[in-house]
Every structure is written in structure tokens, then in C-alpha cells.
mmCIF file of C-alpha atoms in Angstrom:
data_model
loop_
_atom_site.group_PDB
_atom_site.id
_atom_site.type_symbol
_atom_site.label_atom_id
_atom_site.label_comp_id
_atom_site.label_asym_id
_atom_site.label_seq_id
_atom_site.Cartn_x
_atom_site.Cartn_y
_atom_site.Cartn_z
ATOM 1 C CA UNK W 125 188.593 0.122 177.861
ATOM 2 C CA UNK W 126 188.501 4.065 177.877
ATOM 3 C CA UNK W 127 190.074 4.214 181.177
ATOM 4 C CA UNK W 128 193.335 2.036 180.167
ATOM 5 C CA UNK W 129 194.037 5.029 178.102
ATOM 6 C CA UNK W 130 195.060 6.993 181.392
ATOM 7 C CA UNK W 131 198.872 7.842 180.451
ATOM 8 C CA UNK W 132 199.279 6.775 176.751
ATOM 9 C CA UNK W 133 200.248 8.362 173.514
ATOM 10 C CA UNK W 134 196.839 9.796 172.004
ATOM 11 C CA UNK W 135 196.973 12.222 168.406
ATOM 12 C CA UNK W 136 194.853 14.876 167.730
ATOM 13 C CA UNK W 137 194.972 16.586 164.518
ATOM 14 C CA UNK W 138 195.317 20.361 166.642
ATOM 15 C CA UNK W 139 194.326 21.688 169.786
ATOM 16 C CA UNK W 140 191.052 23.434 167.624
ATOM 17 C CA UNK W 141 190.317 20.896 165.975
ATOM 18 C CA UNK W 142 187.540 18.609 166.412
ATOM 19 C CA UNK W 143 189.450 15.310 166.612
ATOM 20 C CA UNK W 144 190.527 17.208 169.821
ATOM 21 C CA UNK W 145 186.918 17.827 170.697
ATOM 22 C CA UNK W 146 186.108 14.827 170.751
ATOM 23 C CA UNK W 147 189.222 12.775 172.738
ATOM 24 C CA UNK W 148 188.800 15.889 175.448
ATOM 25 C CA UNK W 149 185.419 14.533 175.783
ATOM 26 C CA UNK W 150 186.579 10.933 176.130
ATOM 27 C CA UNK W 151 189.186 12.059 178.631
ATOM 28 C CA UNK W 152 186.594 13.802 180.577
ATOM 29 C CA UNK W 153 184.031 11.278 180.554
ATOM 30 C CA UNK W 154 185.993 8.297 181.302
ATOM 31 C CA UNK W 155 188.534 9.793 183.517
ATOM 32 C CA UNK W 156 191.266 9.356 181.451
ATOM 33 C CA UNK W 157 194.632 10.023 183.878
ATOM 34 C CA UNK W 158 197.871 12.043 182.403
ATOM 35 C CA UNK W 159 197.103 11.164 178.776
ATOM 36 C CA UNK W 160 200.181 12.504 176.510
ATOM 37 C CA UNK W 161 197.601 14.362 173.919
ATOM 38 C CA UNK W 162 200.208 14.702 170.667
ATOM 39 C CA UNK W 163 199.453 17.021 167.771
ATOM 40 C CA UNK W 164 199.654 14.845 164.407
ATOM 41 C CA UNK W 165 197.838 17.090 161.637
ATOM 42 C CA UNK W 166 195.590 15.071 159.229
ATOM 43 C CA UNK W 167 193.695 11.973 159.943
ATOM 44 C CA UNK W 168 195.332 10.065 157.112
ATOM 45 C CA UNK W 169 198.805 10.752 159.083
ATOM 46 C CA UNK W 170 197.853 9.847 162.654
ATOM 47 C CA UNK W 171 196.440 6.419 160.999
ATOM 48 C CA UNK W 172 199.719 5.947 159.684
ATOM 49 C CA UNK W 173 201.279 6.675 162.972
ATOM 50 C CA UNK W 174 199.095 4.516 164.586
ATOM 51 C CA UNK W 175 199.863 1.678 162.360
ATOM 52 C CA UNK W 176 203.359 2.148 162.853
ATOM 53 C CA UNK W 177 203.531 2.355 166.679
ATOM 54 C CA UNK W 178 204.311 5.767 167.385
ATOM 55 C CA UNK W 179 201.033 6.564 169.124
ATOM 56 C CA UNK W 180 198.392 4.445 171.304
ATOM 57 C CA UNK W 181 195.299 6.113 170.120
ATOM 58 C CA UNK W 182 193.783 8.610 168.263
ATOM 59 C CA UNK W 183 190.658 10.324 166.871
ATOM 60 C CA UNK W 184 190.097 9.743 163.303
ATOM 61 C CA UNK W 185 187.490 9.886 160.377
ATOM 62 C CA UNK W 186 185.848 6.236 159.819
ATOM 63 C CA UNK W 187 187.195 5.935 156.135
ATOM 64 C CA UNK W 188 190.272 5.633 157.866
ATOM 65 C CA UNK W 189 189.623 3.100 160.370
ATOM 66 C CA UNK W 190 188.123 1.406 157.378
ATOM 67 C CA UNK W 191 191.587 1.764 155.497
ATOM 68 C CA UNK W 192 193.588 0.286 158.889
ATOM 69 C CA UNK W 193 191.353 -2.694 159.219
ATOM 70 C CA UNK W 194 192.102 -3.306 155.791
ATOM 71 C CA UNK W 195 195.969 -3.095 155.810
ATOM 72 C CA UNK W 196 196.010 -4.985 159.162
ATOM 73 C CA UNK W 197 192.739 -6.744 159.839
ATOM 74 C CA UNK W 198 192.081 -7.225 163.516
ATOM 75 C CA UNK W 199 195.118 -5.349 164.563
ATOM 76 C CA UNK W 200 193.128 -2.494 165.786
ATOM 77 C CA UNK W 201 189.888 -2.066 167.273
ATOM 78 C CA UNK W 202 187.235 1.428 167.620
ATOM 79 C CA UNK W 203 187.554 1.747 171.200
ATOM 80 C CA UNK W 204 184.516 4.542 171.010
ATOM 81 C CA UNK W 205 182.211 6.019 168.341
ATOM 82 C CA UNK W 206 181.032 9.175 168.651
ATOM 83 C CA UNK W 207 178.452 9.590 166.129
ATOM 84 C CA UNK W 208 175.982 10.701 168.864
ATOM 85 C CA UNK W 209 177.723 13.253 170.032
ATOM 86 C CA UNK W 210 175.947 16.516 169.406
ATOM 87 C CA UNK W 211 177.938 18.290 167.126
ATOM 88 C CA UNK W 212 178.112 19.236 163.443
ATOM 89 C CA UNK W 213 181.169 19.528 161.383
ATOM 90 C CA UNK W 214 180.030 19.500 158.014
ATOM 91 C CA UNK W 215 177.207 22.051 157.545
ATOM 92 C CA UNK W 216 175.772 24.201 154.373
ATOM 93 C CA UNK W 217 177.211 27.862 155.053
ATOM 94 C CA UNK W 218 175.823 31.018 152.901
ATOM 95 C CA UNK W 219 175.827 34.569 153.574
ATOM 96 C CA UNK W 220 172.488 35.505 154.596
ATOM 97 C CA UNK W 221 171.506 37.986 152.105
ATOM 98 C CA UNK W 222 172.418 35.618 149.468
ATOM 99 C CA UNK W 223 170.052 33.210 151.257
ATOM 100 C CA UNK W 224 167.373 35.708 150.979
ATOM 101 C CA UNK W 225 167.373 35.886 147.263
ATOM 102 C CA UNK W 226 167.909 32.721 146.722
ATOM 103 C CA UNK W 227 165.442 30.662 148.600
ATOM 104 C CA UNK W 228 163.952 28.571 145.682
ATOM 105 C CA UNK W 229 167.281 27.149 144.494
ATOM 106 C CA UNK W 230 168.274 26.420 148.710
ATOM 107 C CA UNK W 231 165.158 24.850 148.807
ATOM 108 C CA UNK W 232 166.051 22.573 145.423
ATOM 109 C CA UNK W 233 169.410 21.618 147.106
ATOM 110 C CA UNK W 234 167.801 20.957 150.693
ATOM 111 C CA UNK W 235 165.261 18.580 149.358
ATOM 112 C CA UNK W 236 167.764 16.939 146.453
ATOM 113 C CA UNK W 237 170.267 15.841 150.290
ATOM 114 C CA UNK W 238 166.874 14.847 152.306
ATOM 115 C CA UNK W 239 165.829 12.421 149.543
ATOM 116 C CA UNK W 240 169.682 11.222 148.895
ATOM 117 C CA UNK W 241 170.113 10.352 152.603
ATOM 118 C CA UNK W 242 166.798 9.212 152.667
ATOM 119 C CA UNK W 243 167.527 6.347 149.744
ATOM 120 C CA UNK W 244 170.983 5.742 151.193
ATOM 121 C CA UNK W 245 169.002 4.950 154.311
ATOM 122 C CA UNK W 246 166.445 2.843 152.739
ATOM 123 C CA UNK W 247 169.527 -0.243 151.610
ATOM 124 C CA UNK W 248 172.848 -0.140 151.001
ATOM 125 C CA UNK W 249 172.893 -1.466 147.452
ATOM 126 C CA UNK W 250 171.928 2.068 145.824
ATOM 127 C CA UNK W 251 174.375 3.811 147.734
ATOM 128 C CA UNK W 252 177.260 1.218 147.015
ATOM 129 C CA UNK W 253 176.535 1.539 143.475
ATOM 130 C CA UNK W 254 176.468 5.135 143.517
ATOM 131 C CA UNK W 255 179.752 5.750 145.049
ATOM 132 C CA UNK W 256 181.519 3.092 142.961
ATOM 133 C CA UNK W 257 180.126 5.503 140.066
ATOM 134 C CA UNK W 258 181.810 8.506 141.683
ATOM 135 C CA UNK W 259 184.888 6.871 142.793
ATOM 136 C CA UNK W 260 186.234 4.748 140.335
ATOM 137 C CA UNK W 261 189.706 4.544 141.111
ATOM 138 C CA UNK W 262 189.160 3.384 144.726
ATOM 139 C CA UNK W 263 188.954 -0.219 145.819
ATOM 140 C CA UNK W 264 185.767 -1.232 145.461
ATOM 141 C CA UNK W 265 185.854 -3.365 148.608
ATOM 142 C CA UNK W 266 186.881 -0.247 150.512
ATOM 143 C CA UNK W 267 184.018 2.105 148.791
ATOM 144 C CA UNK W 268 181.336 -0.873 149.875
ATOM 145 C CA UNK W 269 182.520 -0.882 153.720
ATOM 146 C CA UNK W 270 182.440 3.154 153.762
ATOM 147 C CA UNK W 271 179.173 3.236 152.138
ATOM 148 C CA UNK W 272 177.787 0.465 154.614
ATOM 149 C CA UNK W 273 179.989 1.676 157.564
ATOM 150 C CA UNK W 274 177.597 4.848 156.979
ATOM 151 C CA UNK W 275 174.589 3.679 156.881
ATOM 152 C CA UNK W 276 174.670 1.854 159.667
ATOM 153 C CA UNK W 277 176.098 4.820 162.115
ATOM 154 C CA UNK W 278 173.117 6.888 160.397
ATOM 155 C CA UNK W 279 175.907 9.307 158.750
ATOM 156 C CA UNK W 280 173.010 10.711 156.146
ATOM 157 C CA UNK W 281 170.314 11.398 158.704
ATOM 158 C CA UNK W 282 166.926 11.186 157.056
ATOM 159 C CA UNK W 283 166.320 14.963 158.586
ATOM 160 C CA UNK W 284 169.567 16.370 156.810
ATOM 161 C CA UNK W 285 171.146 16.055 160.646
ATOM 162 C CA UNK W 286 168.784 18.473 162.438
ATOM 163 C CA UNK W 287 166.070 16.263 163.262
ATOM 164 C CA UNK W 288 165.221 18.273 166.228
ATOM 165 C CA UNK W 289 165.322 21.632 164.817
ATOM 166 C CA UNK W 290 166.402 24.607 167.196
ATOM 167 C CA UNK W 291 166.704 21.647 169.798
ATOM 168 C CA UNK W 292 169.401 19.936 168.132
ATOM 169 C CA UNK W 293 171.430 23.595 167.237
ATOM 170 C CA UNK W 294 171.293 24.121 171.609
ATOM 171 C CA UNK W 295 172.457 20.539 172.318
ATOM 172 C CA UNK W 296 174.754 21.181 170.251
ATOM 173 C CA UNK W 297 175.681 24.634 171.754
ATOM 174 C CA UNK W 298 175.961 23.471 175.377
ATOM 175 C CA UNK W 299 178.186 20.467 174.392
ATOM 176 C CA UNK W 300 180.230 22.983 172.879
ATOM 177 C CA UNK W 301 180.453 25.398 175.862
ATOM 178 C CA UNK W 302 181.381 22.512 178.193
ATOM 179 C CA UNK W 303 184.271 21.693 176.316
ATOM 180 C CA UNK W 304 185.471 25.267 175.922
ATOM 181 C CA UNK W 305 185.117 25.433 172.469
ATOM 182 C CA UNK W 306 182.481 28.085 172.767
ATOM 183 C CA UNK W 307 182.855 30.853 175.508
ATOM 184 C CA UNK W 308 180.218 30.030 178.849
ATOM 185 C CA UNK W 309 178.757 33.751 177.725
ATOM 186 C CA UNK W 310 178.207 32.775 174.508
ATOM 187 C CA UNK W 311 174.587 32.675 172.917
ATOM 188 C CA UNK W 312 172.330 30.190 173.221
ATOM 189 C CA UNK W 313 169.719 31.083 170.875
ATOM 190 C CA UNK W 314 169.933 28.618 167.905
ATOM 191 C CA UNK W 315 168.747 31.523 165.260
ATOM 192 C CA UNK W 316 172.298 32.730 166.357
ATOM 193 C CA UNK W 317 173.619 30.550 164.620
ATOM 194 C CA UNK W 318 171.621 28.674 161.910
ATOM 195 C CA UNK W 319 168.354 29.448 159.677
ATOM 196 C CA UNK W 320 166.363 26.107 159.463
ATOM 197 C CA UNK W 321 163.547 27.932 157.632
ATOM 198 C CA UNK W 322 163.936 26.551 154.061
ATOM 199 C CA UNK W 323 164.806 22.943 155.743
ATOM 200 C CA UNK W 324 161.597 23.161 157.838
ATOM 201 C CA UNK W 325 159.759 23.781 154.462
ATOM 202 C CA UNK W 326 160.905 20.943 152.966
ATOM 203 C CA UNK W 327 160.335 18.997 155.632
ATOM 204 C CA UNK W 328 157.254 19.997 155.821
ATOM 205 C CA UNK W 329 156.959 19.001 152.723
ATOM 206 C CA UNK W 330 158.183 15.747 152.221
ATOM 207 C CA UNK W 331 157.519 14.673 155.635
ATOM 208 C CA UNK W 332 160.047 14.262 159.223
ATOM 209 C CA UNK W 333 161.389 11.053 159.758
#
């Protein structure tokens, strides 16, 4: 379980760093005791680590628990997901004038990701396909259990990851204050910090899921 973490080796790829997010969150909401929290940049390492004995635990992307499994089936085990969590750490960044001269081509982009996640959602068999197309030179076995490993955590959210709008941008604004990651003073108006307007019109388009 979480708790029997309380006093073990766990690797975190910094102390900014989202992996660090999220086992501060574990430790915090399973009471995790005295846990020795090591700094082991890149995911790829700590799996190696990990598989080698020199840590207990650690945060790291599912491609690489996918990869362990592999090397070592049943050796290791995901102890917890955190795909719910409220936070974002792959987003679409522009400057905003850009985005205000540009809206036809964001809206192109927007709509081209919605209806990709969307068919990734709809069966795996597209997206398996697809990937084996872009990835040719990894195992094919290994591109098939990413692809369904994905779907099946809803990865590519049929909303492009807001599916609550402003909601989802303040969820995701009071996780981050209670984890220190944002300052307690820090805004909490959503337009702060993202512009949903093109999504919203192609959503409004195509239709919220």
C-alpha cells in the first residue's frame, strides 16, 4: 500500500518538478512517514534505478512503466495512478498577440487534436496503427501497450483536457496552491492563466463530450 512507503527510498526527477508534485501529494494524502525523497533527473533514469535496486519507488511517465513490465514482467507493480489529478503538464503556449492574429489557423490546430483524441478514443486499432506509422523503429509490442495504456487512462481527452472550461483551469489552480507550487496569494481567475476562447468555438462546434 501507499502507507508502507513511510521511510523508503522514493526518486523524483527535482524538487520543481512535477514527478515531485505528484509523490508530495501521495505523501500527504496517505501519510507517508520519513520518506527519503532522492533527486534522480529523467524518468528513463529513475526506471533504471528502480530496476536495479537503488530506490523503492518513484514517479514516472507510463511509457516507462510500460518499458519495466516489459524487461521484468511482474517484478513491479503501479502502486497509484494519478491521471485524475488536476493538473496539466503538457499544454499549447503562444504569446497572446500572436494568438490574436492568428485565430483561424489556432482554431485549425484545436479542432485537428479534438477529432485525433476523439478517434483514438473511439478503438484502439486506429491509434495502434497510427503510432506504428510514426514510430517505426520501436517495438511494436511496446507502441501497442502505450497506445492502449492511453486510451484506457483517457490520456487524449475528447475535450482537448479542459472539459470543464474555467472550472477545470481553478481545480487545477487550488491543487497547485496546496502543494506550494503556486503562492496562497496567487490568482485564481482562470483568464489569468489560459484563453479557452478558440477551444470553446470549436467545441461549440463540433460538439462537448
Amino acid at each position: 500500500t501507499a502507507k508502507q512507503l513511510s521511510r523508503k527510498r522514493i526518486a523524483v526527477h527535482s524538487l520543481s518538478s512535477v514527478s515531485n508534485m505528484v509523490v508530495q501529494f501521495a505523501i500527504k494524502k496517505y501519510g507517508i512517514d520519513n520518506a527519503q525523497v532522492l533527486v534522480i533527473p529523467g524518468s528513463v533514469a529513475r526506471a533504471q534505478a528502480l530496476l536495479q535496486g537503488e530506490i523503492d519507488a518513484t514517479s514516472v511517465f507510463i511509457v516507462d512503466a510500460i518499458r519495466l513490465d516489459m524487461v521484468a514482467p511482474g517484478r513491479f507493480h503501479i502502486l497509484l495512478d494519478f491521471k485524475d489529478m488536476p493538473v496539466h503538464d503538457s499544454v499549447f503556449v503562444v504569446r497572446r498577440d500572436w494568438l490574436s492574429t492568428h485565430q483561424e489557423e489556432t482554431e485549425d490546430l484545436l479542432r485537428s487534436l479534438v477529432e485525433t483524441h476523439r478517434r483514438m478514443t473511439a478503438g484502439p486499432e486506429w491509434g495502434v496503427a497510427r503510432a506504428l506509422t510514426l514510430f517505426p523503429d520501436q517495438d511494436p509490442a511496446f507502441v501497442s501497450a502505450t497506445v492502449r495504456a492511453f486510451i484506457q487512462r483517457g490520456i487524449w481527452d475528447a475535450n482537448a483536457g479542459v472539459p470543464n472550461g474555467p472550472d477545470t483551469i481553478r481545480d487545477m489552480i487550488k491543487y497547485l496552491k496546496t502543494v506550494e507550487a503556486l503562492p496562497a496569494d496567487a490568482s485564481e481567475n482562470a483568464r489569468d492563466y489560459a484563453d479557452l476562447t478558440v477551444l470553446d468555438r470549436v467545441l461549440s462546434k463540433v460538439g462537448r463530450k
